[in-house]
Short mmCIF file of C-alpha atoms in Angstrom, two decimals:
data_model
loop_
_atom_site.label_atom_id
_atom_site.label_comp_id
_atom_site.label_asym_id
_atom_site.label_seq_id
_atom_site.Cartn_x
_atom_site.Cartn_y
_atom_site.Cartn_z
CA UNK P 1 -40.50 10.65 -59.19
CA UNK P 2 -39.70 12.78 -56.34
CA UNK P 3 -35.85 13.28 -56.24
CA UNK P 4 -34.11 12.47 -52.30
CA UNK P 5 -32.72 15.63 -51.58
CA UNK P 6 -36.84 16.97 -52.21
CA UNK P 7 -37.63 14.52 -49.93
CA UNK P 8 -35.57 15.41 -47.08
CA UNK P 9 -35.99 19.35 -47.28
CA UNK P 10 -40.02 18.33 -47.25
CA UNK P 11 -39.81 15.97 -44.18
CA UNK P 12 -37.11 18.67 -42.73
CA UNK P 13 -40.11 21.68 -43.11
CA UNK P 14 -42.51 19.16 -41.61
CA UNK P 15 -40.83 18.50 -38.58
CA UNK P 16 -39.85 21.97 -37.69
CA UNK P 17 -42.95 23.69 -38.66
CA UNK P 18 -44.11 24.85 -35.90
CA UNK P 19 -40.75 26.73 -35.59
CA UNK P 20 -40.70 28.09 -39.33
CA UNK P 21 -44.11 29.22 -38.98
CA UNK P 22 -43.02 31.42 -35.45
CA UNK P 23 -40.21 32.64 -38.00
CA UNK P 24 -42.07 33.95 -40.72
CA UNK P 25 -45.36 35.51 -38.23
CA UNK P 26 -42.76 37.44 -36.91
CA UNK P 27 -41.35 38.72 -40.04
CA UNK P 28 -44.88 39.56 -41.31
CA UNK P 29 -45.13 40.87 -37.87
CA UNK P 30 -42.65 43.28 -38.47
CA UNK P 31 -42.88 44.35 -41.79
CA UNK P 32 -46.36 45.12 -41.66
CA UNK P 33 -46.01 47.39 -38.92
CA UNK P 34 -43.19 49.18 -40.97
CA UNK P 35 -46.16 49.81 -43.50
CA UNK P 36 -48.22 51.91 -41.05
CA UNK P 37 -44.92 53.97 -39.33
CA UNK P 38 -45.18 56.54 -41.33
CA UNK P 39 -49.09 57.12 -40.95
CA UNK P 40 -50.26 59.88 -39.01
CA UNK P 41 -53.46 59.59 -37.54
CA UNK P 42 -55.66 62.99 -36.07
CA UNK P 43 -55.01 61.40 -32.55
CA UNK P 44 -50.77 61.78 -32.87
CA UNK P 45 -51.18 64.81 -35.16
CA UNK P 46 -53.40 66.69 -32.19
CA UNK P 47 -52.23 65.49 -29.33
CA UNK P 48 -49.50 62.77 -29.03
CA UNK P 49 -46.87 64.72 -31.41
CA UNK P 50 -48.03 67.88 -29.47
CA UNK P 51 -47.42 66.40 -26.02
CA UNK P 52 -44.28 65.59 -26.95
CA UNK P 53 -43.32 69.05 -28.22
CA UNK P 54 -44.30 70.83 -24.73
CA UNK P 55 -42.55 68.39 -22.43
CA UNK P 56 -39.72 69.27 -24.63
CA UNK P 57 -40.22 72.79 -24.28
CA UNK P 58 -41.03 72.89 -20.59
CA UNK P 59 -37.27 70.99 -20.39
CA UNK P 60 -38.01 67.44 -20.61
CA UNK P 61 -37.93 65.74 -17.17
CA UNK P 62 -38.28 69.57 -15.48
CA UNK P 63 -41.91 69.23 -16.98
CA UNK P 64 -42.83 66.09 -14.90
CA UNK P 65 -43.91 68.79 -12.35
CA UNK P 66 -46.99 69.70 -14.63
CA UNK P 67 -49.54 67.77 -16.29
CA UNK P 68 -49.05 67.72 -20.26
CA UNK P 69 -52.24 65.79 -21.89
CA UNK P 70 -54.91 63.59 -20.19
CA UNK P 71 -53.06 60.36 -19.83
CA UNK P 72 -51.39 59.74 -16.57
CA UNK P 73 -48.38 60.26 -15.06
CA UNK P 74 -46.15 56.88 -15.85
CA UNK P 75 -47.03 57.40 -19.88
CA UNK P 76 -45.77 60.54 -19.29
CA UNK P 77 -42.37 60.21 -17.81
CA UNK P 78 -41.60 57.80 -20.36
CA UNK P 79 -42.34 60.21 -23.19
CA UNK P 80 -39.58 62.41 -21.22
CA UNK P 81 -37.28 60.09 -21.18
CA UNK P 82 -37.78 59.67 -24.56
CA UNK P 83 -36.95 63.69 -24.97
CA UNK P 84 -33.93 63.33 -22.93
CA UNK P 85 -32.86 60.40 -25.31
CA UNK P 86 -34.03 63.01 -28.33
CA UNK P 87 -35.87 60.38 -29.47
CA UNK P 88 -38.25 61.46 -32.11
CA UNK P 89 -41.84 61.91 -30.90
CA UNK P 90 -43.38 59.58 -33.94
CA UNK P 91 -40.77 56.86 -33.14
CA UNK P 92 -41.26 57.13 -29.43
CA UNK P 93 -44.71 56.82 -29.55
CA UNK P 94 -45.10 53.98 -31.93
CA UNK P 95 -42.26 51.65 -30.76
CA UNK P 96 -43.60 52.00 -27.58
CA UNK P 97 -47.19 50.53 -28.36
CA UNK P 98 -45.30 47.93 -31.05
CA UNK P 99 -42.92 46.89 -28.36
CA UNK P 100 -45.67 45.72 -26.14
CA UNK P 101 -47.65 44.30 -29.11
CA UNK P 102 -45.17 41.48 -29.10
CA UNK P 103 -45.30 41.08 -24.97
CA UNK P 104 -49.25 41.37 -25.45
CA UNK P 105 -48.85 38.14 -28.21
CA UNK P 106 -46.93 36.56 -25.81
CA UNK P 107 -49.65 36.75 -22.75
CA UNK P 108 -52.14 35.83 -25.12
CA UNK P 109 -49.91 32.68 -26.31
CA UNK P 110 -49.49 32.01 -22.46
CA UNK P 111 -53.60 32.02 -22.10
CA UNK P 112 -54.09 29.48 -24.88
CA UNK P 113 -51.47 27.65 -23.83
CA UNK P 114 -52.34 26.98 -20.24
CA UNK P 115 -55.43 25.12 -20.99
CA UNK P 116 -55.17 21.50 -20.29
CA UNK P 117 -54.13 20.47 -23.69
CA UNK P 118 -51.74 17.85 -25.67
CA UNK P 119 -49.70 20.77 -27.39
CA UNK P 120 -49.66 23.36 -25.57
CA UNK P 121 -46.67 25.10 -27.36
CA UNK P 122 -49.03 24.80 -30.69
CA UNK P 123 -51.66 26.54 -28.41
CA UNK P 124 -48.90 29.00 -27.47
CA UNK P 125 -47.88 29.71 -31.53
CA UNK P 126 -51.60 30.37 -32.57
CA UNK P 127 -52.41 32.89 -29.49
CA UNK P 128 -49.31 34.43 -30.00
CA UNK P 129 -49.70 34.29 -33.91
CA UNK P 130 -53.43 35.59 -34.12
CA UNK P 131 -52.58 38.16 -31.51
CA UNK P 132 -49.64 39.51 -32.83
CA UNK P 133 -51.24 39.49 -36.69
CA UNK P 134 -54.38 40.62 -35.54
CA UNK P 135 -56.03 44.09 -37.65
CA UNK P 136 -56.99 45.63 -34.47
CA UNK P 137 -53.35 45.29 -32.79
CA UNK P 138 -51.44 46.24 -35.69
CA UNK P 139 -53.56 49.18 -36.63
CA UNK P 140 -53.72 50.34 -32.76
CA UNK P 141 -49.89 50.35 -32.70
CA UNK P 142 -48.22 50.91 -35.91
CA UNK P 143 -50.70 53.19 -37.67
CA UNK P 144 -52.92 54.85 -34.52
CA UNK P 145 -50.05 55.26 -31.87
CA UNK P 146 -51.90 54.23 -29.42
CA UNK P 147 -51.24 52.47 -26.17
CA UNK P 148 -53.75 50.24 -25.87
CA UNK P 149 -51.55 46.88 -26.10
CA UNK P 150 -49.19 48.42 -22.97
CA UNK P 151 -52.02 48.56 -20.34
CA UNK P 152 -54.18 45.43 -21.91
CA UNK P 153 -50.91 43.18 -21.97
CA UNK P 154 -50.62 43.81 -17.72
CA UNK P 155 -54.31 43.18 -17.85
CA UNK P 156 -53.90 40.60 -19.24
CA UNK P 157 -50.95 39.19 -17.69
CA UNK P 158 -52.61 39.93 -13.65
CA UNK P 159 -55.42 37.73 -15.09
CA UNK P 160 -53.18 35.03 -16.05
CA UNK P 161 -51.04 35.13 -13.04
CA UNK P 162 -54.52 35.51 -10.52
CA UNK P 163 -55.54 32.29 -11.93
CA UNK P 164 -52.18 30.51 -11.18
CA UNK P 165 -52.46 31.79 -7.82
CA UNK P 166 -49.68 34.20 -8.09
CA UNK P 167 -51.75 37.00 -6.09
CA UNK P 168 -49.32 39.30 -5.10
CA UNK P 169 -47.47 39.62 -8.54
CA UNK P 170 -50.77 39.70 -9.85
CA UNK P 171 -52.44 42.78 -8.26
CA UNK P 172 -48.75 43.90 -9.22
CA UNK P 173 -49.82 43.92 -12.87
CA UNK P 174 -53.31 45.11 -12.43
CA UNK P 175 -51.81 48.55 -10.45
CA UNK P 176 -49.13 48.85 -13.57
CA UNK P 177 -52.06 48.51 -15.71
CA UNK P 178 -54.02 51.39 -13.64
CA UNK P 179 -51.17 53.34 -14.20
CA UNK P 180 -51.14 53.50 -17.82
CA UNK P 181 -55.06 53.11 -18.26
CA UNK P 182 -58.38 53.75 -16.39
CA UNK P 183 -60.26 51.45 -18.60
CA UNK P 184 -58.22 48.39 -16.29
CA UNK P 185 -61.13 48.88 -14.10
CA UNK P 186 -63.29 47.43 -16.21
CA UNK P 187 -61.83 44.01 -14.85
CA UNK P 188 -61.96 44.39 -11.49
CA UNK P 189 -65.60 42.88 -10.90
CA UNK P 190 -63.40 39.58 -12.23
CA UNK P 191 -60.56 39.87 -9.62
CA UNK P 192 -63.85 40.53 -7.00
CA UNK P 193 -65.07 37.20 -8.17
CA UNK P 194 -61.98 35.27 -7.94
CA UNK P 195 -61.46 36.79 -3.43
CA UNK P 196 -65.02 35.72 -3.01
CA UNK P 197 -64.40 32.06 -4.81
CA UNK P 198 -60.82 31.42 -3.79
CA UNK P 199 -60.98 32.79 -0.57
CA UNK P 200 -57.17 32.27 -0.42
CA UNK P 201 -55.90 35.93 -0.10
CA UNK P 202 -56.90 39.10 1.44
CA UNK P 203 -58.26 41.88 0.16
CA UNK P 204 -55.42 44.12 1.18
CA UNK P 205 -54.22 42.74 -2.38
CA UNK P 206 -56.53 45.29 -3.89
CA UNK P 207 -54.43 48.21 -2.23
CA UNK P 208 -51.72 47.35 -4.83
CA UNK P 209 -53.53 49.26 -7.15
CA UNK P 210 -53.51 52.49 -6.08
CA UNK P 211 -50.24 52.27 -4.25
CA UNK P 212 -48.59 51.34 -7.89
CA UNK P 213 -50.33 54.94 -9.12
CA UNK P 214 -48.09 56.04 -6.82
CA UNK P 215 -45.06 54.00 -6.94
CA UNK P 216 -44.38 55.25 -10.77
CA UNK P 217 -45.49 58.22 -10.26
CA UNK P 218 -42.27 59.20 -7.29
CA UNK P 219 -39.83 60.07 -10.15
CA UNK P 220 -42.73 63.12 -10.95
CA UNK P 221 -42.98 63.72 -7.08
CA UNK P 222 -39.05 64.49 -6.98
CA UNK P 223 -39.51 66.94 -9.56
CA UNK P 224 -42.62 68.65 -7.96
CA UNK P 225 -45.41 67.01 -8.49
CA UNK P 226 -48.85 67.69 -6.82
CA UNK P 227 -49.56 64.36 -4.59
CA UNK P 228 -53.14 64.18 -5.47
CA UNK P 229 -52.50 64.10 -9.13
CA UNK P 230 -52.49 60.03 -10.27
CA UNK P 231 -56.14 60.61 -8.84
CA UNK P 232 -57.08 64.05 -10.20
CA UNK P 233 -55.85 62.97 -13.69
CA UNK P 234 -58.36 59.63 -14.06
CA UNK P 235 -61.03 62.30 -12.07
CA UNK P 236 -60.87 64.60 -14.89
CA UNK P 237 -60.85 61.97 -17.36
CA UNK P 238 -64.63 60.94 -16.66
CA UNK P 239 -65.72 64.01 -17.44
CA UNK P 240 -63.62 64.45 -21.18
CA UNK P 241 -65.85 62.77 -23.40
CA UNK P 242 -69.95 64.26 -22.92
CA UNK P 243 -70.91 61.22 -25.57
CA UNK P 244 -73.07 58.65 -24.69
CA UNK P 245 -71.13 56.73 -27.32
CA UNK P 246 -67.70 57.56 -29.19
CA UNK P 247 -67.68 54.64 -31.89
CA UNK P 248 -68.46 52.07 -29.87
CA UNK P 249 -70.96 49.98 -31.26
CA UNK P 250 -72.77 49.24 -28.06
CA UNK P 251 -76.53 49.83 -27.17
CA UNK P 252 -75.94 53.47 -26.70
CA UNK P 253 -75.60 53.53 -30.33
CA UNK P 254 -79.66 53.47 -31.39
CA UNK P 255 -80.01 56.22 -28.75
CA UNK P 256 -77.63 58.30 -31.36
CA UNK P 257 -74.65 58.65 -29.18
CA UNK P 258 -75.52 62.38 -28.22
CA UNK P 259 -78.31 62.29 -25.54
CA UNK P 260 -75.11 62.42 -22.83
CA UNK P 261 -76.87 64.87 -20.11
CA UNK P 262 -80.10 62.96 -20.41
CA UNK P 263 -78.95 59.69 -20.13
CA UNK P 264 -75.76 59.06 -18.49
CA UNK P 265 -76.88 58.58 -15.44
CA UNK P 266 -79.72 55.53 -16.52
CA UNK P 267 -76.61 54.07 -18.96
CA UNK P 268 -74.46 54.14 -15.55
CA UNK P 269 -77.19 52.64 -12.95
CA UNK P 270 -78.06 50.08 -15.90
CA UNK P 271 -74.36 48.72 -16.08
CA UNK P 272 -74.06 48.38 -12.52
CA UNK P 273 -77.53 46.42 -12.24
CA UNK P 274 -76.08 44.16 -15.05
CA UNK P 275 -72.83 43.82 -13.28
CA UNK P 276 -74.03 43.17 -9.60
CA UNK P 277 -76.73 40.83 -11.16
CA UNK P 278 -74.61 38.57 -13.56
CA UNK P 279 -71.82 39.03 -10.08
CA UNK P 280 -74.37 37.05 -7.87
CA UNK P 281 -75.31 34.21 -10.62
CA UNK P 282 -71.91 33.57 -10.91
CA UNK P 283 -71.61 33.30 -6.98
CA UNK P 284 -73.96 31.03 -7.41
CA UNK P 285 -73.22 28.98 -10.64
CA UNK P 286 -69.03 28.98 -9.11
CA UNK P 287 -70.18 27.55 -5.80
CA UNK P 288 -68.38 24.74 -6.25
CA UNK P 289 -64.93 26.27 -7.61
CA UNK P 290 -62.90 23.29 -7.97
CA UNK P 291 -65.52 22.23 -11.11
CA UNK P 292 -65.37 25.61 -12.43
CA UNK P 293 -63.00 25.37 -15.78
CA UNK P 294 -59.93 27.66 -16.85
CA UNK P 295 -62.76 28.24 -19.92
CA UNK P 296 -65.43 29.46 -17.91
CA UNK P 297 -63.07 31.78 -16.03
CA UNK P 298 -61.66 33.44 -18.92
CA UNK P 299 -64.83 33.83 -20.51
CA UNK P 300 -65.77 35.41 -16.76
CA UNK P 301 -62.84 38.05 -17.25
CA UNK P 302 -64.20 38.53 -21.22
CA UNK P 303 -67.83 39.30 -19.80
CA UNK P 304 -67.44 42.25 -17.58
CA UNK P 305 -65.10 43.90 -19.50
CA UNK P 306 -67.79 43.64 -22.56
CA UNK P 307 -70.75 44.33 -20.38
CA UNK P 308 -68.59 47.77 -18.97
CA UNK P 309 -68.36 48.58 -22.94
CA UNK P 310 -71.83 47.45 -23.66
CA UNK P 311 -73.23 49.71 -21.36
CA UNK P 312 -71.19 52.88 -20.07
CA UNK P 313 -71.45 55.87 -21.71
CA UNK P 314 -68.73 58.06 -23.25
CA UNK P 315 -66.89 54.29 -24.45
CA UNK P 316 -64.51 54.86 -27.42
CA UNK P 317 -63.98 51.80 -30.33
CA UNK P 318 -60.58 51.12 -28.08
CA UNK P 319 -61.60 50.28 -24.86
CA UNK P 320 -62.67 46.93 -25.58
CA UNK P 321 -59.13 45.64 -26.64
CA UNK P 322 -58.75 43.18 -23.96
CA UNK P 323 -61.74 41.32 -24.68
CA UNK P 324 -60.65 41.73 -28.23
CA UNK P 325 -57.34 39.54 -27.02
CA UNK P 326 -59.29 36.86 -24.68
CA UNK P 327 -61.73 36.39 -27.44
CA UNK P 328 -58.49 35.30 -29.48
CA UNK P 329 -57.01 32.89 -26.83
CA UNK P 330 -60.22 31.21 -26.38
CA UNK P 331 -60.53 30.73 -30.17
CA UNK P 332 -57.54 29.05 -30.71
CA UNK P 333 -58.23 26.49 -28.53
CA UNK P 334 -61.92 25.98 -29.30
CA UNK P 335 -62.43 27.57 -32.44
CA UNK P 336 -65.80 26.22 -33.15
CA UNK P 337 -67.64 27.64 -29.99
CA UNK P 338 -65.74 30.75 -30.63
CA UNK P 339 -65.57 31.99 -34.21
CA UNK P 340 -68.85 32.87 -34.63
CA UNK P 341 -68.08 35.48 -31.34
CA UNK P 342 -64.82 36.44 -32.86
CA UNK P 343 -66.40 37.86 -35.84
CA UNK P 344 -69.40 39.22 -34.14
CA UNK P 345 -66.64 41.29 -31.81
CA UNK P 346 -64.44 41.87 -34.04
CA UNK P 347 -65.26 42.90 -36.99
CA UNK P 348 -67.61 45.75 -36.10
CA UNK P 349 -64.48 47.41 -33.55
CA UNK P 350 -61.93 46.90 -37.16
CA UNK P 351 -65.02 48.93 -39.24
CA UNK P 352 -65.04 51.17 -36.95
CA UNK P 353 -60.95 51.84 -36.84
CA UNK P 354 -61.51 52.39 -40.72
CA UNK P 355 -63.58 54.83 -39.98
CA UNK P 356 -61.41 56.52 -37.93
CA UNK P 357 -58.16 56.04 -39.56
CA UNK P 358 -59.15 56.20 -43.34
CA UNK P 359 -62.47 57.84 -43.30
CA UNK P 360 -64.46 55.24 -44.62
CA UNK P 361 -68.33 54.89 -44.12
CA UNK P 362 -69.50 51.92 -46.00
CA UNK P 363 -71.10 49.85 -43.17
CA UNK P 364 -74.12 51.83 -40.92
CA UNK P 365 -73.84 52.35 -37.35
CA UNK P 366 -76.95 50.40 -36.55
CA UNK P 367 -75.57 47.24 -38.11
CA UNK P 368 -72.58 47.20 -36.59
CA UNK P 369 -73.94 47.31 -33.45
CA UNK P 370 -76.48 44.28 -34.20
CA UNK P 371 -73.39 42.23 -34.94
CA UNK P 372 -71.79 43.36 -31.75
CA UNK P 373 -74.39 43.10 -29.36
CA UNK P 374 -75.65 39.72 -30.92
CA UNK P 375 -71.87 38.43 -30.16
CA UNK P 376 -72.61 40.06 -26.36
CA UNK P 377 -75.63 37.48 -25.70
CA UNK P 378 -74.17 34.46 -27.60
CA UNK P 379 -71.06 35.09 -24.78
CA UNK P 380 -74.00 36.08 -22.12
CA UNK P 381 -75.55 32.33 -23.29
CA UNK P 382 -72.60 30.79 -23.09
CA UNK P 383 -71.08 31.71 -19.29
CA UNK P 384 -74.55 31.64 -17.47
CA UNK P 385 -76.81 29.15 -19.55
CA UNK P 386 -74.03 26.27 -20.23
CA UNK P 387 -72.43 23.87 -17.73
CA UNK P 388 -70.15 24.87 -14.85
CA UNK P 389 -68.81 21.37 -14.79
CA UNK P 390 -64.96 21.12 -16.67
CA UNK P 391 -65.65 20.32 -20.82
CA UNK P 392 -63.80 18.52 -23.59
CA UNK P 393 -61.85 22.19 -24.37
CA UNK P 394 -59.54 21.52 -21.50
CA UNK P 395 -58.99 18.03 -22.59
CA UNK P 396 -57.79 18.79 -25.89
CA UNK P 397 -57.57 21.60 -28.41
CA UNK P 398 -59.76 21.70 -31.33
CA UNK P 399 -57.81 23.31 -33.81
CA UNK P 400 -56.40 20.27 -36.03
CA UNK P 401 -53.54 21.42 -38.13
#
């Protein structure tokens, strides 16, 4: 016999579930990124930490005037601020990308959430949940240093925001996104989709981006700073990595990854014939925009980023992280058209961070790259070969807890 004071603590836990369960993913949250502080990886031993140490040297803010590492200007004046606080360089670094882990959970939580669904705030706890749990994020952040969840959560969030018509604020995001990363324009074939479909706001929109290059970048002006130098930086960049592949387990992969000076140009005019090609079908398919589904335009977004990866040269395991966080929010809210893709993406981008990280080598390249491409087409299948019309995802979520 169950005794009444069991009773009510079991129907208390059942009712507020949703909220103890938001209590303890943030304390694994936490915790788990306290595992991985104290990890240094080659990438913060090499550079980050050494970045630091010259802005210090050249006097903290004073060294806004010159260009320390390959990352542009806006990352940069926050790691001097960060001197001028004497915040350590590992802390600085990390807390950074951890603090915008939690922002990125919470635009993926938005994402799931905004389909047209009973509970959305369960939608909201399982994006945010998965997101904020997820290997790739907490690895990224805690244990690589790295800033991909910064620039992917105002990716993420201009995506978001374009699709609730909030244009201005939106471009807003994309240009603070620019700022921090060049792989944001990997996206912009998506926002070109959405002018050409909405045909609601102007293309001046797009000037946002370069203007907010600019915009963070005045605090480095007042200290000296070349003018042409939020454009010089990204220039240079495209030129840093002579790779056709860098642990990305795209096509470029069975080519063995080194054939750069032979091939870069074909891998180049071979992405943009995909792009401009799956561009016009999607003219085509979206004629009719007010059919087209919140689904089908996330899974838009999700496509050209992949295809970018799929197909550039010189792409690193990281600069697929924003699919990495779509894929989630679509997931949670139809996880049986979407699991199968999950794995397919993400599993062979986490192999790959052990191989970075921890120097493991247990899975070969080749087969990681089957799984990932295979996930590719299933998404290719899904967004060109399925039906534009609205589906059952928006009417409900699938996950049943």
């Amino acid at each position: 016999m169950i005794l009444s004071g069991e009773k009510k603590v079991i129907d208390y836990l059942i009712k507020n579930k949703y909220g103890l369960l938001f209590i303890a993913v943030n304390l694994v949250a936490v915790f788990i990124r306290i595992s991985g502080y104290h990890f240094v990886s080659g990438d913060m031993n090499v550079y980050l930490i050494n970045w630091y140490n010259q802005i210090d040297n050249l006097g903290g803010a004073n060294a806004l005037k010159n260009q320390v590492g390959d990352y542009n200007i806006l990352y940069q004046e926050l790691i001097a601020l960060a001197v001028f606080f004497r915040i350590p360089a590992l802390m600085t670094f990390k807390m950074l990308s951890i603090f915008f882990d939690f922002l990125l959970s919470v635009v993926v939580g938005l994402v799931a959430s905004s389909f047209n669904v009973k509970n959305k705030f369960r939608n909201f706890l399982f994006g945010y949940s998965f997101s904020i749990l997820s290997p790739l994020v907490v690895l990224n952040s805690s244990f690589w240093g790295q800033a991909d969840s910064i620039y992917a959560f105002f990716v993420l969030f201009s995506i978001f925001l374009i699709i609730k018509d909030k244009f201005m604020l939106s471009f807003i995001m994309l240009g603070l996104a620019l700022a921090f990363k060049l792989q944001t324009v990997f996206i912009l074939p998506f926002f070109f989709l959405i002018y050409a479909l909405k045909k609601n706001f102007s293309i001046l929109y797009f000037v946002f981006l370069p203007l907010m290059l600019y915009v963070v970048a005045i605090p480095s002006f007042f200290f000296g700073r070349d003018l042409l130098s939020p454009l010089t930086i990204y220039a240079n960049q495209t030129e840093g990595y002579p790779l056709l592949t860098l642990n990305m387990p795209n096509i470029w992969t069975f080519f063995g990854g080194s054939q750069y000076d032979l091939l870069h140009k074909f891998a180049f005019f071979l992405f943009s014939g995909v792009i401009i090609i799956g561009f016009v079908v999607l003219l085509d398919k979206f004629t009719e925009f007010d059919k087209v589904s919140y689904e089908q335009l996330l899974l838009s977004a999700l496509w050209f980023v992949w295809t970018a990866v799929m197909f550039l040269p010189a792409m690193h395991e990281r600069y697929g992280f924003v699919i990495e966080m779509l894929i989630i929010a679509l997931a949670v809210v139809n996880i049986r058209k979407y699991f199968s893709i999950c794995l397919l993406m993400l599993i062979p981008i986490l192999i790959e961070y052990s191989k970075y990280l921890f120097l493991t080598n247990n899975v070969p390249d080749f087969v990681l790259s089957l799984l990932y491409i295979t996930g590719y087409i299933i998404t290719t299948y899904l967004l060109f070969l399925t039906s534009k019309q609205k589906n059952a995802v928006e009417g409900d979520s699938v996950i049943d807890v």
